[in-house]
Amino acid sequence: MSSPDIFDRSLRSIRRDRMLTDFAAHDFLYRAMLDELLDRLGDVQRDLPEALVIGCPDGSARGALEAMGKRVACIDPGFLAARANGGVQGGGVQGDEDALPFADNSFDLVIACGTLDSVNDLPGALILMRRVLRPDGLMLAAFTGAGSLPRLRAALMAGEGDRPGQHIHPQVDVRSAGDLLSRAGFAMPVADGETLSVRYGDLLRLMHDLRGMGAGNILTARPPALRRDALISAAAHFADAADPDGRTAEQIAIVYLSGWKPDPSQAAPARRGSATVSLAAALKGKAG
């Protein structure tokens, strides 16, 4: 029997669609992740002509890949995002990462930007991403990970006292993500991360940004909405952590993943523990 869903699939789709109208005002996190993924792709000395983009809140990923001469298909959990970002191959596809509706060996490149933190079956999603790749195809992904939003977490816990609800999703750390890559069957799996610091004048502005980027609570078992007194208390706690200029620094951890679909032409891996490989080395080592 399958495990019950952690995330509400229907609500996830609705939130993705709702964010589209004003996404450009809240896209800084997506932009940072996508720019980094494209930079890393630029280190790959391979054509990888057929690409799949997973998560398309705007047309920037599709446009950047098409500018490289790639043929691009898009899939997004939201219906409107999928419809608006079909690329040169026609309409986009609505769907979840753990139920990809594509045949095996369909793409040379899969880029997943900003959605894997809220997929119900992350191990299954990674396996499917490997399967839809052709042999020696590349997967690149980025999503928010463990350690994100510590100020918000602390403020909400302080506001709700001794009975805090789970308002922020459970998150995956870099080490666990790397283990999942290996278990999913990727060759040369690499997981690393970075932390962005964003400063806010008040808690409500931070929460507004999270809603604007589609990062609100979509847990199947959601806690009751924050009471007014709890929100006021949380906002005061957040303000107490402010720097002298009145702004509070919040941290967002980003996990980056890279892996290749196994192929006989690839170099055999070294004995476990005999060496370490950086992401840059893994990518640059794929010269065609």
mmCIF file of C-alpha atoms in Angstrom:
data_model
loop_
_atom_site.group_PDB
_atom_site.id
_atom_site.type_symbol
_atom_site.label_atom_id
_atom_site.label_comp_id
_atom_site.label_asym_id
_atom_site.label_seq_id
_atom_site.Cartn_x
_atom_site.Cartn_y
_atom_site.Cartn_z
ATOM 1 C CA MET A 1 0.000 0.000 0.000
ATOM 2 C CA SER A 2 1.217 3.476 -0.818
ATOM 3 C CA SER A 3 1.916 5.973 1.948
ATOM 4 C CA PRO A 4 -0.572 8.816 2.450
ATOM 5 C CA ASP A 5 0.325 12.084 0.768
ATOM 6 C CA ILE A 6 2.212 14.618 2.874
ATOM 7 C CA PHE A 7 1.261 17.452 0.534
ATOM 8 C CA ASP A 8 -2.192 18.268 -0.812
ATOM 9 C CA ARG A 9 -1.795 17.771 -4.577
ATOM 10 C CA SER A 10 -4.903 19.754 -5.484
ATOM 11 C CA LEU A 11 -3.963 22.687 -3.263
ATOM 12 C CA ARG A 12 -0.438 22.617 -4.645
ATOM 13 C CA SER A 13 -1.804 23.060 -8.151
ATOM 14 C CA ILE A 14 -4.152 25.856 -7.063
ATOM 15 C CA ARG A 15 -1.361 27.748 -5.273
ATOM 16 C CA ARG A 16 0.907 27.433 -8.305
ATOM 17 C CA ASP A 17 -1.768 28.978 -10.512
ATOM 18 C CA ARG A 18 -2.660 31.744 -8.077
ATOM 19 C CA MET A 19 0.913 32.986 -7.866
ATOM 20 C CA LEU A 20 1.278 33.541 -11.608
ATOM 21 C CA THR A 21 -0.378 36.951 -11.873
ATOM 22 C CA ASP A 22 2.160 38.663 -9.587
ATOM 23 C CA PHE A 23 5.040 36.187 -9.637
ATOM 24 C CA ALA A 24 7.539 38.687 -11.056
ATOM 25 C CA ALA A 25 7.301 40.706 -7.839
ATOM 26 C CA HIS A 26 8.306 37.676 -5.745
ATOM 27 C CA ASP A 27 10.581 35.679 -8.056
ATOM 28 C CA PHE A 28 13.968 36.383 -6.454
ATOM 29 C CA LEU A 29 14.402 32.845 -5.106
ATOM 30 C CA TYR A 30 13.376 31.156 -8.349
ATOM 31 C CA ARG A 31 15.631 33.527 -10.278
ATOM 32 C CA ALA A 32 18.632 32.721 -8.050
ATOM 33 C CA MET A 33 18.089 28.968 -8.437
ATOM 34 C CA LEU A 34 17.513 29.084 -12.189
ATOM 35 C CA ASP A 35 20.509 31.342 -12.836
ATOM 36 C CA GLU A 36 22.744 28.936 -10.925
ATOM 37 C CA LEU A 37 21.382 25.896 -12.780
ATOM 38 C CA LEU A 38 21.949 27.591 -16.134
ATOM 39 C CA ASP A 39 25.481 28.541 -15.097
ATOM 40 C CA ARG A 40 26.186 24.916 -14.221
ATOM 41 C CA LEU A 41 24.680 23.748 -17.488
ATOM 42 C CA GLY A 42 27.044 26.124 -19.247
ATOM 43 C CA ASP A 43 29.968 24.056 -17.906
ATOM 44 C CA VAL A 44 28.688 20.975 -19.750
ATOM 45 C CA GLN A 45 30.401 20.457 -23.091
ATOM 46 C CA ARG A 46 27.524 18.491 -24.577
ATOM 47 C CA ASP A 47 24.608 19.471 -26.807
ATOM 48 C CA LEU A 48 21.826 17.711 -24.830
ATOM 49 C CA PRO A 49 19.287 18.813 -27.464
ATOM 50 C CA GLU A 50 16.007 17.521 -25.965
ATOM 51 C CA ALA A 51 15.184 19.139 -22.609
ATOM 52 C CA LEU A 52 12.430 18.849 -20.038
ATOM 53 C CA VAL A 53 11.759 21.719 -17.630
ATOM 54 C CA ILE A 54 9.991 20.765 -14.399
ATOM 55 C CA GLY A 55 8.445 23.821 -12.739
ATOM 56 C CA CYS A 56 7.677 26.724 -15.077
ATOM 57 C CA PRO A 57 6.154 29.717 -13.243
ATOM 58 C CA ASP A 58 7.262 31.877 -16.167
ATOM 59 C CA GLY A 59 8.898 31.359 -19.537
ATOM 60 C CA SER A 60 12.456 32.149 -18.488
ATOM 61 C CA ALA A 61 13.783 28.588 -18.236
ATOM 62 C CA ARG A 62 12.184 27.558 -21.501
ATOM 63 C CA GLY A 63 13.429 30.721 -23.217
ATOM 64 C CA ALA A 64 16.998 30.309 -21.995
ATOM 65 C CA LEU A 65 17.167 26.697 -23.164
ATOM 66 C CA GLU A 66 15.592 27.444 -26.521
ATOM 67 C CA ALA A 67 18.166 30.220 -26.985
ATOM 68 C CA MET A 68 20.797 27.458 -26.651
ATOM 69 C CA GLY A 69 19.136 25.625 -29.536
ATOM 70 C CA LYS A 70 17.367 23.022 -27.423
ATOM 71 C CA ARG A 71 13.883 21.639 -27.996
ATOM 72 C CA VAL A 72 12.007 22.117 -24.739
ATOM 73 C CA ALA A 73 9.001 20.529 -23.091
ATOM 74 C CA CYS A 74 7.571 21.869 -19.827
ATOM 75 C CA ILE A 75 5.624 20.325 -16.973
ATOM 76 C CA ASP A 76 4.249 22.102 -13.919
ATOM 77 C CA PRO A 77 1.927 21.102 -11.054
ATOM 78 C CA GLY A 78 -0.238 24.112 -11.950
ATOM 79 C CA PHE A 79 -2.630 23.976 -14.906
ATOM 80 C CA LEU A 80 -2.200 27.605 -15.963
ATOM 81 C CA ALA A 81 1.590 27.534 -15.734
ATOM 82 C CA ALA A 82 1.718 24.392 -17.842
ATOM 83 C CA ARG A 83 -0.629 25.845 -20.442
ATOM 84 C CA ALA A 84 1.345 29.097 -20.692
ATOM 85 C CA ASN A 85 4.763 27.465 -21.036
ATOM 86 C CA GLY A 86 4.543 24.879 -23.749
ATOM 87 C CA GLY A 87 7.584 25.936 -25.756
ATOM 88 C CA VAL A 88 8.196 25.030 -29.366
ATOM 89 C CA GLN A 89 6.784 21.535 -28.930
ATOM 90 C CA GLY A 90 3.288 22.745 -28.141
ATOM 91 C CA GLY A 91 1.287 22.974 -24.955
ATOM 92 C CA GLY A 92 2.899 22.234 -21.631
ATOM 93 C CA VAL A 93 1.837 19.345 -19.419
ATOM 94 C CA GLN A 94 0.256 19.568 -15.992
ATOM 95 C CA GLY A 95 1.530 16.921 -13.612
ATOM 96 C CA ASP A 96 3.527 16.024 -10.525
ATOM 97 C CA GLU A 97 7.173 15.016 -10.462
ATOM 98 C CA ASP A 98 6.408 11.652 -8.867
ATOM 99 C CA ALA A 99 4.019 10.799 -11.731
ATOM 100 C CA LEU A 100 5.837 12.062 -14.837
ATOM 101 C CA PRO A 101 3.733 11.204 -17.918
ATOM 102 C CA PHE A 102 6.660 10.748 -20.314
ATOM 103 C CA ALA A 103 8.122 7.642 -21.886
ATOM 104 C CA ASP A 104 11.492 6.315 -20.796
ATOM 105 C CA ASN A 105 14.503 7.678 -22.704
ATOM 106 C CA SER A 106 12.673 10.779 -23.953
ATOM 107 C CA PHE A 107 15.101 13.583 -22.992
ATOM 108 C CA ASP A 108 18.794 14.404 -22.883
ATOM 109 C CA LEU A 109 18.385 16.966 -20.110
ATOM 110 C CA VAL A 110 15.996 17.439 -17.188
ATOM 111 C CA ILE A 111 16.006 20.684 -15.212
ATOM 112 C CA ALA A 112 13.809 20.820 -12.087
ATOM 113 C CA CYS A 113 13.738 24.275 -10.535
ATOM 114 C CA GLY A 114 11.990 25.147 -7.303
ATOM 115 C CA THR A 115 9.394 22.397 -6.887
ATOM 116 C CA LEU A 116 10.998 19.260 -5.441
ATOM 117 C CA ASP A 117 10.667 20.535 -1.864
ATOM 118 C CA SER A 118 6.904 19.935 -2.042
ATOM 119 C CA VAL A 119 6.657 16.656 -3.964
ATOM 120 C CA ASN A 120 5.101 13.772 -2.047
ATOM 121 C CA ASP A 121 7.467 11.033 -3.212
ATOM 122 C CA LEU A 122 10.895 12.595 -3.738
ATOM 123 C CA PRO A 123 12.726 9.251 -4.164
ATOM 124 C CA GLY A 124 10.126 8.196 -6.730
ATOM 125 C CA ALA A 125 10.380 11.546 -8.526
ATOM 126 C CA LEU A 126 14.158 11.199 -8.847
ATOM 127 C CA ILE A 127 13.788 7.662 -10.211
ATOM 128 C CA LEU A 128 11.297 8.865 -12.823
ATOM 129 C CA MET A 129 13.563 11.767 -13.774
ATOM 130 C CA ARG A 130 16.358 9.265 -14.396
ATOM 131 C CA ARG A 131 14.065 7.016 -16.394
ATOM 132 C CA VAL A 132 12.868 9.743 -18.780
ATOM 133 C CA LEU A 133 16.495 10.628 -19.538
ATOM 134 C CA ARG A 134 18.329 8.963 -22.369
ATOM 135 C CA PRO A 135 21.542 7.117 -21.458
ATOM 136 C CA ASP A 136 24.263 9.644 -20.579
ATOM 137 C CA GLY A 137 21.595 12.327 -20.059
ATOM 138 C CA LEU A 138 21.897 14.961 -17.347
ATOM 139 C CA MET A 139 19.600 15.948 -14.496
ATOM 140 C CA LEU A 140 19.984 19.290 -12.706
ATOM 141 C CA ALA A 141 17.719 20.365 -9.851
ATOM 142 C CA ALA A 142 17.392 23.064 -7.210
ATOM 143 C CA PHE A 143 14.966 23.448 -4.308
ATOM 144 C CA THR A 144 14.764 24.943 -0.831
ATOM 145 C CA GLY A 145 16.197 22.655 1.816
ATOM 146 C CA ALA A 146 16.671 22.058 5.508
ATOM 147 C CA GLY A 147 17.691 25.069 7.547
ATOM 148 C CA SER A 148 15.495 27.492 5.628
ATOM 149 C CA LEU A 149 13.480 30.233 7.371
ATOM 150 C CA PRO A 150 14.872 29.899 10.916
ATOM 151 C CA ARG A 151 13.615 33.361 11.949
ATOM 152 C CA LEU A 152 10.115 32.619 10.708
ATOM 153 C CA ARG A 153 10.079 29.260 12.487
ATOM 154 C CA ALA A 154 11.213 30.822 15.746
ATOM 155 C CA ALA A 155 8.699 33.646 15.478
ATOM 156 C CA LEU A 156 5.783 31.298 14.831
ATOM 157 C CA MET A 157 6.761 29.039 17.714
ATOM 158 C CA ALA A 158 7.022 32.039 20.025
ATOM 159 C CA GLY A 159 3.675 33.372 18.856
ATOM 160 C CA GLU A 160 1.807 30.125 19.420
ATOM 161 C CA GLY A 161 3.435 29.335 22.766
ATOM 162 C CA ASP A 162 3.463 25.751 23.950
ATOM 163 C CA ARG A 163 1.099 24.448 21.220
ATOM 164 C CA PRO A 164 2.771 25.409 17.919
ATOM 165 C CA GLY A 165 1.375 24.061 14.669
ATOM 166 C CA GLN A 166 3.479 22.879 11.737
ATOM 167 C CA HIS A 167 3.246 25.895 9.455
ATOM 168 C CA ILE A 168 6.471 25.203 7.526
ATOM 169 C CA HIS A 169 7.044 22.104 5.434
ATOM 170 C CA PRO A 170 9.496 19.372 6.432
ATOM 171 C CA GLN A 171 12.714 19.858 4.476
ATOM 172 C CA VAL A 172 15.529 17.727 3.034
ATOM 173 C CA ASP A 173 19.187 18.454 3.801
ATOM 174 C CA VAL A 174 22.078 18.229 1.340
ATOM 175 C CA ARG A 175 23.421 14.925 2.661
ATOM 176 C CA SER A 176 20.045 13.202 2.493
ATOM 177 C CA ALA A 177 19.463 14.580 -1.002
ATOM 178 C CA GLY A 178 22.784 13.133 -2.138
ATOM 179 C CA ASP A 179 21.846 9.743 -0.701
ATOM 180 C CA LEU A 180 18.544 9.855 -2.575
ATOM 181 C CA LEU A 181 20.370 10.604 -5.829
ATOM 182 C CA SER A 182 22.516 7.508 -5.392
ATOM 183 C CA ARG A 183 19.534 5.355 -4.478
ATOM 184 C CA ALA A 184 17.685 6.619 -7.566
ATOM 185 C CA GLY A 185 20.445 5.169 -9.751
ATOM 186 C CA PHE A 186 22.208 8.298 -11.003
ATOM 187 C CA ALA A 187 25.845 8.098 -12.025
ATOM 188 C CA MET A 188 28.270 10.705 -10.651
ATOM 189 C CA PRO A 189 25.665 12.076 -8.207
ATOM 190 C CA VAL A 190 26.526 15.418 -6.634
ATOM 191 C CA ALA A 191 24.579 17.383 -4.022
ATOM 192 C CA ASP A 192 25.664 20.742 -2.670
ATOM 193 C CA GLY A 193 24.049 23.904 -1.432
ATOM 194 C CA GLU A 194 24.176 27.584 -0.662
ATOM 195 C CA THR A 195 22.358 29.920 1.696
ATOM 196 C CA LEU A 196 20.691 33.151 0.656
ATOM 197 C CA SER A 197 20.193 35.935 3.172
ATOM 198 C CA VAL A 198 17.159 38.163 2.663
ATOM 199 C CA ARG A 199 16.330 41.086 4.950
ATOM 200 C CA TYR A 200 12.793 42.129 5.855
ATOM 201 C CA GLY A 201 11.350 45.109 7.669
ATOM 202 C CA ASP A 202 8.515 43.019 9.129
ATOM 203 C CA LEU A 203 7.188 39.483 9.328
ATOM 204 C CA LEU A 204 4.121 40.142 7.174
ATOM 205 C CA ARG A 205 6.287 41.169 4.237
ATOM 206 C CA LEU A 206 8.170 37.876 4.454
ATOM 207 C CA MET A 207 4.926 35.916 4.573
ATOM 208 C CA HIS A 208 3.611 37.929 1.617
ATOM 209 C CA ASP A 209 6.701 37.000 -0.401
ATOM 210 C CA LEU A 210 6.277 33.317 0.438
ATOM 211 C CA ARG A 211 2.666 33.355 -0.724
ATOM 212 C CA GLY A 212 3.682 35.260 -3.854
ATOM 213 C CA MET A 213 6.175 32.566 -4.836
ATOM 214 C CA GLY A 214 3.712 29.750 -4.128
ATOM 215 C CA ALA A 215 5.509 28.637 -0.959
ATOM 216 C CA GLY A 216 2.571 28.708 1.434
ATOM 217 C CA ASN A 217 1.564 25.734 3.568
ATOM 218 C CA ILE A 218 0.140 22.905 1.445
ATOM 219 C CA LEU A 219 0.462 20.093 3.982
ATOM 220 C CA THR A 220 -2.412 17.628 3.877
ATOM 221 C CA ALA A 221 -2.671 17.917 7.675
ATOM 222 C CA ARG A 222 -2.535 21.682 8.002
ATOM 223 C CA PRO A 223 -2.748 23.362 11.413
ATOM 224 C CA PRO A 224 -5.464 25.903 12.182
ATOM 225 C CA ALA A 225 -4.848 29.403 10.873
ATOM 226 C CA LEU A 226 -2.811 31.663 13.132
ATOM 227 C CA ARG A 227 -4.933 33.546 15.634
ATOM 228 C CA ARG A 228 -4.607 37.317 15.558
ATOM 229 C CA ASP A 229 -2.904 37.456 18.941
ATOM 230 C CA ALA A 230 -0.440 34.740 17.901
ATOM 231 C CA LEU A 231 0.402 36.615 14.705
ATOM 232 C CA ILE A 232 0.983 39.849 16.629
ATOM 233 C CA SER A 233 3.267 38.027 19.050
ATOM 234 C CA ALA A 234 5.147 36.338 16.211
ATOM 235 C CA ALA A 235 5.626 39.663 14.433
ATOM 236 C CA ALA A 236 7.035 41.207 17.607
ATOM 237 C CA HIS A 237 9.436 38.279 18.063
ATOM 238 C CA PHE A 238 10.597 38.653 14.456
ATOM 239 C CA ALA A 239 11.141 42.402 14.961
ATOM 240 C CA ASP A 240 13.188 41.750 18.120
ATOM 241 C CA ALA A 241 15.791 39.996 15.951
ATOM 242 C CA ALA A 242 16.213 43.026 13.683
ATOM 243 C CA ASP A 243 19.528 44.709 12.965
ATOM 244 C CA PRO A 244 20.001 48.371 13.955
ATOM 245 C CA ASP A 245 18.431 49.488 10.677
ATOM 246 C CA GLY A 246 15.166 47.747 11.632
ATOM 247 C CA ARG A 247 15.465 44.842 9.183
ATOM 248 C CA THR A 248 15.650 41.180 10.157
ATOM 249 C CA ALA A 249 17.882 38.810 8.197
ATOM 250 C CA GLU A 250 16.175 35.578 7.126
ATOM 251 C CA GLN A 251 18.040 32.603 5.660
ATOM 252 C CA ILE A 252 16.963 30.383 2.777
ATOM 253 C CA ALA A 253 18.971 27.225 2.128
ATOM 254 C CA ILE A 254 19.082 25.952 -1.447
ATOM 255 C CA VAL A 255 19.951 22.367 -2.359
ATOM 256 C CA TYR A 256 21.457 21.694 -5.788
ATOM 257 C CA LEU A 257 21.503 18.245 -7.362
ATOM 258 C CA SER A 258 23.295 16.854 -10.396
ATOM 259 C CA GLY A 259 23.381 13.352 -11.825
ATOM 260 C CA TRP A 260 23.834 11.486 -15.082
ATOM 261 C CA LYS A 261 21.857 8.547 -16.366
ATOM 262 C CA PRO A 262 24.258 5.595 -16.462
ATOM 263 C CA ASP A 263 25.796 4.678 -19.801
ATOM 264 C CA PRO A 264 28.566 2.185 -20.695
ATOM 265 C CA SER A 265 30.665 5.031 -22.130
ATOM 266 C CA GLN A 266 31.004 6.663 -18.715
ATOM 267 C CA ALA A 267 34.132 6.220 -16.656
ATOM 268 C CA ALA A 268 33.823 3.612 -13.911
ATOM 269 C CA PRO A 269 33.459 5.128 -10.420
ATOM 270 C CA ALA A 270 36.434 5.069 -8.097
ATOM 271 C CA ARG A 271 36.438 2.881 -5.010
ATOM 272 C CA ARG A 272 34.081 4.412 -2.430
ATOM 273 C CA GLY A 273 35.912 6.763 -0.118
ATOM 274 C CA SER A 274 38.995 7.025 -2.331
ATOM 275 C CA ALA A 275 38.218 10.490 -3.701
ATOM 276 C CA THR A 276 35.721 13.325 -3.716
ATOM 277 C CA VAL A 277 34.280 15.071 -6.778
ATOM 278 C CA SER A 278 33.068 18.645 -6.920
ATOM 279 C CA LEU A 279 30.027 19.546 -8.988
ATOM 280 C CA ALA A 280 32.143 21.628 -11.361
ATOM 281 C CA ALA A 281 34.483 18.700 -11.962
ATOM 282 C CA ALA A 282 31.604 16.296 -12.539
ATOM 283 C CA LEU A 283 30.033 18.591 -15.104
ATOM 284 C CA LYS A 284 33.222 19.628 -16.903
ATOM 285 C CA GLY A 285 34.300 16.022 -17.059
ATOM 286 C CA LYS A 286 31.484 15.279 -19.507
ATOM 287 C CA ALA A 287 33.255 16.689 -22.532
ATOM 288 C CA GLY A 288 31.797 15.282 -25.719
#
